[in-house]
Amino acid sequence: STENDSACIFCQRHQPDLNHVMQENKTFYVRYDNFPATVGHVEVVPKRHVESFFELTPREVKDAYALILSTRERLTEEHDLDGFTIGVNEGRAAGRTVDHLHIHLIPRRFGDVEDPRGGIRQAVPNCDPDLWTRKPDDEPELRQLTHAHSGRR
């Protein structure tokens, strides 16, 4: 969709009580997350009301990437950071709660979680980094997961 939705929080980027905008370019803007996972957690949001990452035009993808890079640089200058988690909750099944695409850029620091192995994989069941060093034949759970994914390429 190219129309903005007046009920959508992300379509109201000029409302400072809803959106604290860090920076923007022609097709995207960066806002501080209203419920940050870490200090500096931002969202890269298209100005056009669009639900899915897969609906972006090639120009929008370039603009999003350019803004992610400049935001990373700015956040790195402002905070003592060791890494980033970048993520999109694509669809309700993936955890999206606002039906307007937003790309999370979450600053990470050593020690912010007890065991960061697996990173974003921890968002789904069956995330056990200790199992990754074992062969599928060693564990019934791994055999089941491996079998469930065989043939899905």
N, CA and C of each residue as an Amber inpcrd file, in Angstrom:
protein
   459
   0.8410000  -1.1900000   0.0000000   0.0000000   0.0000000   0.0000000
   0.8780000   1.2430000   0.0000000   0.4450000   2.2830000  -0.7030000
   1.2060000   3.5300000  -0.7260000   0.5610000   4.5820000   0.1650000
  -0.6400000   4.3350000   0.6380000  -1.3370000   5.2780000   1.4960000
  -0.8870000   5.1080000   2.9390000  -0.8070000   6.2100000   3.6590000
  -0.5120000   6.1260000   5.0830000  -1.7910000   5.8260000   5.8320000
  -1.6650000   5.1520000   6.9460000  -2.7920000   4.7530000   7.7700000
  -2.7940000   5.6480000   9.0100000  -3.8280000   6.4520000   9.1700000
  -3.8600000   7.4120000  10.2780000  -3.8900000   6.7360000  11.6500000
  -4.2730000   5.4550000  11.7010000  -4.2930000   4.7320000  12.9770000
  -2.9560000   4.0520000  13.2730000  -2.0410000   4.0740000  12.3330000
  -0.7550000   3.3880000  12.4700000   0.2660000   4.3020000  13.1520000
   0.8570000   3.8100000  14.2320000   1.8610000   4.5900000  14.9740000
   3.0360000   4.9900000  14.0780000   3.4480000   4.1150000  13.1760000
   4.6120000   4.3990000  12.3370000   4.2910000   5.3650000  11.2010000
   3.0090000   5.5140000  10.8640000   2.6040000   6.4970000   9.8490000
   2.5060000   7.9040000  10.4420000   2.6420000   8.0040000  11.7470000
   2.5520000   9.2860000  12.4350000   3.9340000   9.7310000  12.9030000
   4.9030000   9.6740000  11.9910000   6.2910000   9.9340000  12.3920000
   6.5200000  11.3500000  12.8960000   5.6420000  12.2890000  12.5600000
   5.8250000  13.6740000  13.0080000   5.1810000  13.9460000  14.3680000
   4.6620000  12.8960000  15.0210000   4.0700000  13.0400000  16.3550000
   5.1370000  12.7000000  17.4000000   5.7400000  13.7040000  18.0320000
   6.8460000  13.4350000  18.9610000   6.4440000  12.6210000  20.1820000
   5.1690000  12.6080000  20.5470000   4.7490000  11.7880000  21.6760000
   4.6860000  10.3100000  21.3040000   4.6650000  10.0070000  19.9970000
   4.6280000   8.6240000  19.5150000   5.9620000   8.1680000  18.9480000
   6.6590000   9.0690000  18.2970000   7.8840000   8.7070000  17.5860000
   9.0020000   9.7040000  17.8750000  10.0840000   9.2020000  18.4620000
  11.2830000  10.0100000  18.6670000  12.2290000   9.6570000  17.5120000
  12.2070000  10.4980000  16.4840000  12.9570000  10.2250000  15.2530000
  14.4160000  10.6300000  15.4220000  15.3060000   9.7050000  15.0680000
  16.7440000   9.9540000  15.1360000  17.2450000  10.5840000  13.8470000
  16.8750000   9.9960000  12.7110000  17.3110000  10.4890000  11.4090000
  16.4280000   9.8900000  10.3280000  16.5700000  10.3970000   9.1040000
  15.7470000   9.8910000   8.0170000  16.4220000  10.1450000   6.6750000
  15.8960000   9.4590000   5.6720000  16.2810000   9.7310000   4.2850000
  14.9890000   9.8170000   3.4750000  15.0780000   9.6810000   2.1740000
  13.9050000   9.9130000   1.3260000  12.7430000   8.9550000   1.6220000
  13.0290000   7.6760000   1.8710000  11.9410000   6.6990000   1.9960000
  11.8300000   6.0280000   3.3670000  12.8080000   6.2290000   4.2510000
  12.8090000   5.5950000   5.5700000  13.1560000   6.6030000   6.6540000
  12.7880000   6.2550000   7.8760000  13.2350000   7.0180000   9.0330000
  13.6200000   6.0460000  10.1470000  14.4220000   6.5450000  11.0880000
  14.8440000   5.7480000  12.2360000  14.2220000   6.3740000  13.4730000
  13.5650000   5.5420000  14.2640000  12.9290000   5.9890000  15.5110000
  13.4600000   5.1410000  16.6550000  13.5320000   5.7670000  17.8300000
  13.8860000   4.9980000  19.0220000  12.6980000   4.1290000  19.3940000
  12.9530000   2.8760000  19.7130000  11.9020000   1.9470000  20.1020000
  11.2480000   2.4340000  21.3980000   9.9090000   2.4080000  21.4480000
   9.1900000   2.8590000  22.6430000   9.3600000   1.9060000  23.8220000
   9.7230000   0.6570000  23.5380000   9.9490000  -0.3490000  24.5790000
  11.2780000  -1.0370000  24.2820000  12.3940000  -0.3060000  24.4540000
  13.6980000  -0.8130000  24.0170000  14.1580000  -2.0690000  24.7520000
  14.7170000  -2.9880000  23.9660000  15.3070000  -4.2010000  24.5360000
  16.6460000  -3.8660000  25.1940000  17.3540000  -2.8720000  24.6470000
  18.6190000  -2.3950000  25.1990000  18.6970000  -0.8940000  24.9600000
  19.6260000  -0.2300000  25.6280000  19.8500000   1.1970000  25.3890000
  20.2840000   1.3780000  23.9310000  19.6300000   2.2760000  23.2200000
  19.9700000   2.5310000  21.8290000  19.1570000   1.7330000  20.8240000
  18.2480000   0.8800000  21.2740000  17.4020000   0.0650000  20.3900000
  16.5520000   0.9950000  19.5230000  16.7050000   0.8650000  18.2110000
  15.9560000   1.6880000  17.2600000  15.2410000   0.8010000  16.2470000
  14.3500000   1.4370000  15.5070000  13.6410000   0.7610000  14.4240000
  13.7860000   1.5860000  13.1590000  14.0750000   0.9210000  12.0690000
  14.1990000   1.5460000  10.7620000  12.8740000   1.2800000  10.0550000
  12.1560000   2.3620000   9.7190000  10.7570000   2.2600000   9.3010000
  10.5380000   2.9360000   7.9450000   9.8420000   2.2570000   7.0260000
   9.5190000   2.9180000   5.7620000   8.4820000   4.0180000   5.9790000
   8.6350000   5.1190000   5.2680000   7.6570000   6.2070000   5.3560000
   6.3410000   5.7830000   4.7130000   6.4420000   4.9410000   3.7240000
   5.2480000   4.3920000   3.0710000   4.6760000   3.2980000   3.9620000
   3.3570000   3.2590000   4.1000000   2.7350000   2.2040000   4.9100000
   2.8010000   0.8920000   4.1350000   3.6670000   0.0040000   4.5900000
   3.8570000  -1.2990000   3.9650000   4.0700000  -2.3140000   5.0860000
   3.4120000  -3.4580000   4.9940000   3.5050000  -4.4700000   6.0540000
   4.7600000  -5.3090000   5.9620000   5.1220000  -5.7270000   4.7750000
   6.1280000  -6.7640000   4.6070000   7.4330000  -6.2450000   4.0180000
   8.5240000  -6.7810000   4.5200000   9.8450000  -6.5090000   3.9500000
   9.8560000  -6.8780000   2.4630000   9.1130000  -7.9280000   2.1230000
   9.1140000  -8.4380000   0.7510000   8.3070000  -7.5700000  -0.2090000
   7.6400000  -6.5450000   0.2950000   6.8990000  -5.5980000  -0.5400000
   7.7180000  -4.3520000  -0.8680000   8.9230000  -4.2510000  -0.3220000
   9.7520000  -3.0770000  -0.5710000  10.2200000  -3.0350000  -2.0160000
  10.3570000  -1.8310000  -2.5380000  10.9220000  -1.6490000  -3.8680000
  12.4490000  -1.7490000  -3.7450000  13.1430000  -1.9960000  -4.8480000
  14.6130000  -2.0100000  -4.7890000  15.1750000  -0.7050000  -4.2150000
  14.5800000   0.4220000  -4.5590000  15.0400000   1.7210000  -4.0400000
  14.8830000   1.7740000  -2.5140000  13.7470000   1.2790000  -2.0220000
  13.5090000   1.2780000  -0.5810000  14.4990000   0.3740000   0.1490000
  14.8250000  -0.7630000  -0.4510000  15.8100000  -1.6600000   0.1730000
  17.1570000  -0.9490000   0.2880000  17.5610000  -0.2460000  -0.7700000
  18.8250000   0.5050000  -0.7340000  18.7880000   1.5860000   0.3360000
  17.6740000   2.3120000   0.4060000  17.5440000   3.3820000   1.3950000
  17.5510000   2.8260000   2.8160000  16.8800000   1.6930000   3.0180000
  16.8650000   1.0660000   4.3430000  18.2800000   0.6750000   4.7460000
  19.0070000   0.0500000   3.8370000  20.3630000  -0.3870000   4.1360000
  21.2720000   0.8120000   4.4420000  21.1540000   1.8670000   3.6470000
  21.9640000   3.0670000   3.8760000  21.6860000   3.6440000   5.2640000
  20.4290000   3.6440000   5.6630000  20.0680000   4.1870000   6.9710000
  20.5220000   3.2640000   8.1040000  20.4730000   1.9650000   7.8800000
  20.9900000   1.0150000   8.8710000  22.4810000   1.2680000   9.0900000
  23.2220000   1.4690000   8.0160000  24.6640000   1.7230000   8.1380000
  24.9570000   3.0160000   8.8830000  24.2740000   4.0990000   8.5220000
  24.5520000   5.3790000   9.1840000  24.0990000   5.3540000  10.6390000
  23.0150000   4.6260000  10.9220000  22.5370000   4.5090000  12.3000000
  23.5150000   3.6880000  13.1360000  24.0230000   2.6190000  12.5540000
  25.0310000   1.7970000  13.2420000  26.2300000   2.6590000  13.6230000
  26.6840000   3.4850000  12.6790000  27.8280000   4.3550000  12.9370000
  27.5170000   5.3300000  14.0730000  26.3540000   5.9170000  14.0320000
  25.9680000   6.8920000  15.0700000  25.8430000   6.2200000  16.4390000
  25.1780000   5.0780000  16.4930000  25.0140000   4.3750000  17.7660000
  26.3640000   3.9300000  18.3310000  27.2660000   3.5110000  17.4550000
  28.5960000   3.0770000  17.8810000  29.3860000   4.2430000  18.4670000
  29.2050000   5.4340000  17.9170000  29.8730000   6.6300000  18.4520000
  29.2930000   7.0300000  19.8100000  27.9820000   6.8440000  19.9790000
  27.3000000   7.3100000  21.1960000  27.3580000   6.3110000  22.3540000
  27.5460000   5.0330000  22.0420000  27.4850000   3.9960000  23.0740000
  28.6730000   3.0440000  22.9480000  28.9960000   2.3870000  24.0340000
  30.0480000   1.3760000  24.0360000  29.4100000   0.0490000  23.6240000
  29.5520000  -0.3410000  22.3580000  28.8490000  -1.5030000  21.8190000
  29.8150000  -2.5890000  21.3560000  29.3340000  -3.8310000  21.4580000
  30.1230000  -4.9770000  21.0080000  29.5130000  -5.6690000  19.8020000
  28.2800000  -5.3180000  19.4470000  27.6130000  -5.9580000  18.3150000
  26.1930000  -5.4500000  18.1550000  25.4660000  -6.0610000  17.2100000
  24.0770000  -5.6920000  16.9450000  23.2760000  -6.9370000  16.6230000
  22.0170000  -6.9000000  16.9660000  21.0510000  -7.8530000  16.4450000
  20.1430000  -7.0530000  15.5310000  19.9870000  -7.5280000  14.2980000
  19.1180000  -6.8780000  13.3200000  17.9970000  -7.8550000  13.0190000
  16.7580000  -7.3920000  13.1210000  15.6710000  -8.3310000  12.9050000
  14.3790000  -7.7140000  12.4290000  13.6140000  -8.5390000  11.7330000
  12.2750000  -8.1880000  11.2660000  11.3370000  -9.3030000  11.7050000
  10.2630000  -8.9410000  12.3610000   9.2240000  -9.9070000  12.6930000
   8.2540000  -9.9130000  11.5100000   8.5050000 -10.7890000  10.5760000
   7.7630000 -10.8280000   9.3070000   6.5070000 -11.6860000   9.4730000
   5.4050000 -11.0280000   9.7700000   4.1300000 -11.7220000   9.9510000
   3.7840000 -11.9170000  11.4110000   2.5130000 -12.1330000  11.6610000
   2.0300000 -12.3180000  13.0380000   2.6420000 -13.5640000  13.6790000
   2.8310000 -14.6180000  12.9020000   3.4160000 -15.8510000  13.4460000
   4.8410000 -15.6180000  13.9440000   5.5070000 -14.6040000  13.3820000
   6.8800000 -14.2800000  13.7740000   6.9260000 -13.2630000  14.9150000
   5.7570000 -12.8060000  15.3590000   5.7220000 -11.8990000  16.4880000
   5.4360000 -10.4510000  16.1540000   5.1240000 -10.1490000  14.9070000
   4.8170000  -8.7610000  14.5470000   3.5300000  -8.3290000  15.2470000
   3.5570000  -7.1650000  15.8710000   2.3650000  -6.6470000  16.5440000
   1.8550000  -5.3580000  15.9140000   2.6940000  -4.6810000  15.1220000
   2.2790000  -3.4890000  14.3780000   2.4020000  -3.8350000  12.9020000
   1.3060000  -3.7060000  12.1690000   1.2870000  -4.1220000  10.7640000
   1.8560000  -3.0510000   9.8340000   3.0620000  -2.6280000  10.1500000
   3.8400000  -1.6940000   9.3370000   5.2850000  -2.1480000   9.5260000
   5.9390000  -2.4830000   8.4430000   7.3070000  -2.9810000   8.5130000
   8.1690000  -2.0950000   9.4060000   8.9570000  -2.7090000  10.2500000
   9.9820000  -2.0070000  11.0170000  11.1260000  -2.9850000  11.2650000
  12.3250000  -2.5070000  10.9990000  13.5320000  -3.3150000  11.1230000
  14.2190000  -2.9270000  12.4320000  14.2970000  -3.8740000  13.3450000
  14.9230000  -3.6100000  14.6390000  16.4410000  -3.6080000  14.5000000
  17.0710000  -2.6130000  15.0490000  18.5250000  -2.5360000  15.1520000
  18.8090000  -2.4190000  16.6490000  19.2290000  -3.5430000  17.2310000
  19.3700000  -3.6400000  18.6810000  20.8510000  -3.7270000  19.0560000
  21.3620000  -2.6890000  19.7190000  22.7570000  -2.7240000  20.1630000
  22.9650000  -3.8440000  21.1730000  24.1150000  -4.5010000  21.0740000
  24.4360000  -5.6090000  21.9860000  25.7670000  -5.3460000  22.6640000
  25.8480000  -5.8510000  23.8710000  27.0470000  -5.7160000  24.6640000
  27.3720000  -7.0720000  25.2760000  28.6570000  -7.3820000  25.3850000
  29.0310000  -8.6160000  26.0740000  28.4400000  -8.5720000  27.4790000
  27.7960000  -9.6750000  27.8650000  27.2010000  -9.7600000  29.1890000
  25.7540000  -9.3170000  29.2640000  25.1700000  -8.8160000  28.1500000
  23.7720000  -8.3730000  28.2300000  22.7980000  -9.5490000  28.3600000
  23.2380000 -10.7340000  27.9570000  22.5050000 -11.9730000  28.2250000
  23.5330000 -13.0040000  28.6800000  23.0740000 -13.9690000  29.4170000
  23.9970000 -14.9530000  29.9850000  24.7280000 -15.7520000  28.9050000
  23.9940000 -16.2120000  27.8920000  24.5880000 -17.0280000  26.8400000
  24.0630000 -16.5620000  25.4850000  24.8210000 -15.7150000  24.7820000
  24.3290000 -15.1680000  23.5200000  24.3810000 -16.1310000  22.3330000
  24.9720000 -17.3190000  22.5200000  25.0810000 -18.2440000  21.3880000
  23.7140000 -18.5090000  20.7780000  23.6760000 -18.5010000  19.4710000
  22.4170000 -18.7360000  18.7790000  21.6990000 -17.4550000  18.4220000
  21.9890000 -16.3780000  19.1400000  21.4140000 -15.0790000  18.8330000
  19.9250000 -15.1320000  18.5710000  19.5470000 -14.7650000  17.3810000
  18.1350000 -14.6540000  17.0050000  17.4210000 -16.0050000  17.0060000
  18.1620000 -17.0880000  16.9240000  17.5510000 -18.4200000  16.9900000
  16.8160000 -18.6410000  18.3060000  17.1770000 -17.8710000  19.3230000
  16.5280000 -18.0290000  20.6180000  15.0700000 -17.5700000  20.5870000
  14.6400000 -16.9680000  19.4880000  13.2540000 -16.5260000  19.3520000
  12.3080000 -17.6880000  19.0410000  12.8590000 -18.8390000  18.7230000
  12.0250000 -19.9950000  18.3760000  12.3750000 -21.1840000  19.2670000
  11.4540000 -22.1510000  19.3510000  11.7620000 -23.3430000  20.1530000
  12.9510000 -24.1030000  19.5660000  13.4590000 -25.0290000  20.3270000
  14.5460000 -25.9070000  19.8960000  15.8690000 -25.1740000  19.7260000
  16.0370000 -24.0830000  20.4590000  17.3140000 -23.3760000  20.4260000
  18.1390000 -23.8300000  21.6130000  19.0360000 -24.7500000  21.3580000
  19.9380000 -25.2300000  22.3970000  21.3320000 -25.2980000  21.7970000
  22.1220000 -24.2240000  21.9590000  23.4520000 -24.1890000  21.3480000
  24.3290000 -25.3830000  21.7040000  24.0990000 -26.0000000  22.8730000
  24.9140000 -27.1580000  23.2420000  24.6750000 -28.3340000  22.2980000
  23.5010000 -28.3990000  21.6870000  23.2070000 -29.4900000  20.7480000
  23.9300000 -29.3170000  19.4100000  24.3260000 -28.0800000  19.0790000
  24.9190000 -27.8240000  17.7680000  26.2850000 -28.4660000  17.5920000
  26.9290000 -28.8240000  18.6810000  28.2510000 -29.4420000  18.5690000
  28.1470000 -30.9660000  18.4780000  26.9280000 -31.4820000  18.5640000
  26.7120000 -32.9260000  18.4890000  26.2260000 -33.3080000  17.0950000
  26.3940000 -34.5730000  16.7520000  25.8950000 -35.0810000  15.4760000
  24.4190000 -35.4510000  15.6430000  23.6090000 -35.2850000  14.5960000
  22.1890000 -35.6120000  14.6980000  21.9090000 -37.0270000  15.1950000
  22.7650000 -37.9740000  14.8600000  22.5230000 -39.3550000  15.2800000
  22.7310000 -39.5540000  16.7780000  23.4180000 -38.6020000  17.4370000
  23.7090000 -38.7350000  18.8640000  22.5000000 -38.4680000  19.7530000
  21.5630000 -37.6730000  19.2960000  20.4590000 -37.2280000  20.1390000
  19.1210000 -37.4180000  19.4260000  18.1310000 -38.0030000  20.0960000
  16.8030000 -38.1670000  19.4830000  16.1800000 -36.8340000  19.0750000
  16.3880000 -35.7610000  19.8970000  15.8060000 -34.4560000  19.5570000
  16.3920000 -33.9150000  18.2530000  17.7060000 -34.0900000  18.0820000
  18.3560000 -33.6250000  16.8610000  17.9210000 -34.4450000  15.6630000
  17.7580000 -35.7510000  15.8380000  17.2790000 -36.5900000  14.7320000
  15.9010000 -36.0990000  14.2860000  15.0530000 -35.7900000  15.2660000
  13.6980000 -35.3380000  14.9500000  13.7360000 -34.0090000  14.1870000
  14.5350000 -33.0390000  14.6570000  14.6430000 -31.7540000  13.9760000
  15.2440000 -31.9140000  12.5900000  16.3090000 -32.7030000  12.4780000
  16.9660000 -32.9140000  11.1920000  15.9940000 -33.5580000  10.2120000
  15.2480000 -34.5440000  10.6790000  14.2740000 -35.2220000   9.8220000
  13.1680000 -34.2590000   9.3930000  12.6950000 -33.4000000  10.2990000
  11.6280000 -32.4610000   9.9960000  12.0390000 -31.4560000   8.9190000
  13.3320000 -31.1560000   8.8410000  13.8060000 -30.1660000   7.8800000
  14.3790000 -30.7750000   6.5990000  14.5170000 -32.0880000   6.5520000
  15.0890000 -32.6980000   5.3520000  14.1240000 -32.5040000   4.1870000
  14.6780000 -32.1850000   3.0530000  13.8730000 -31.9850000   1.8600000
  13.2920000 -30.5900000   1.7390000  13.5050000 -29.7170000   2.7050000
  13.0060000 -28.3320000   2.6400000  14.1350000 -27.4150000   2.2340000
  14.3480000 -27.2750000   0.9960000  15.4430000 -26.4120000   0.5300000
  14.9120000 -25.4120000  -0.4350000
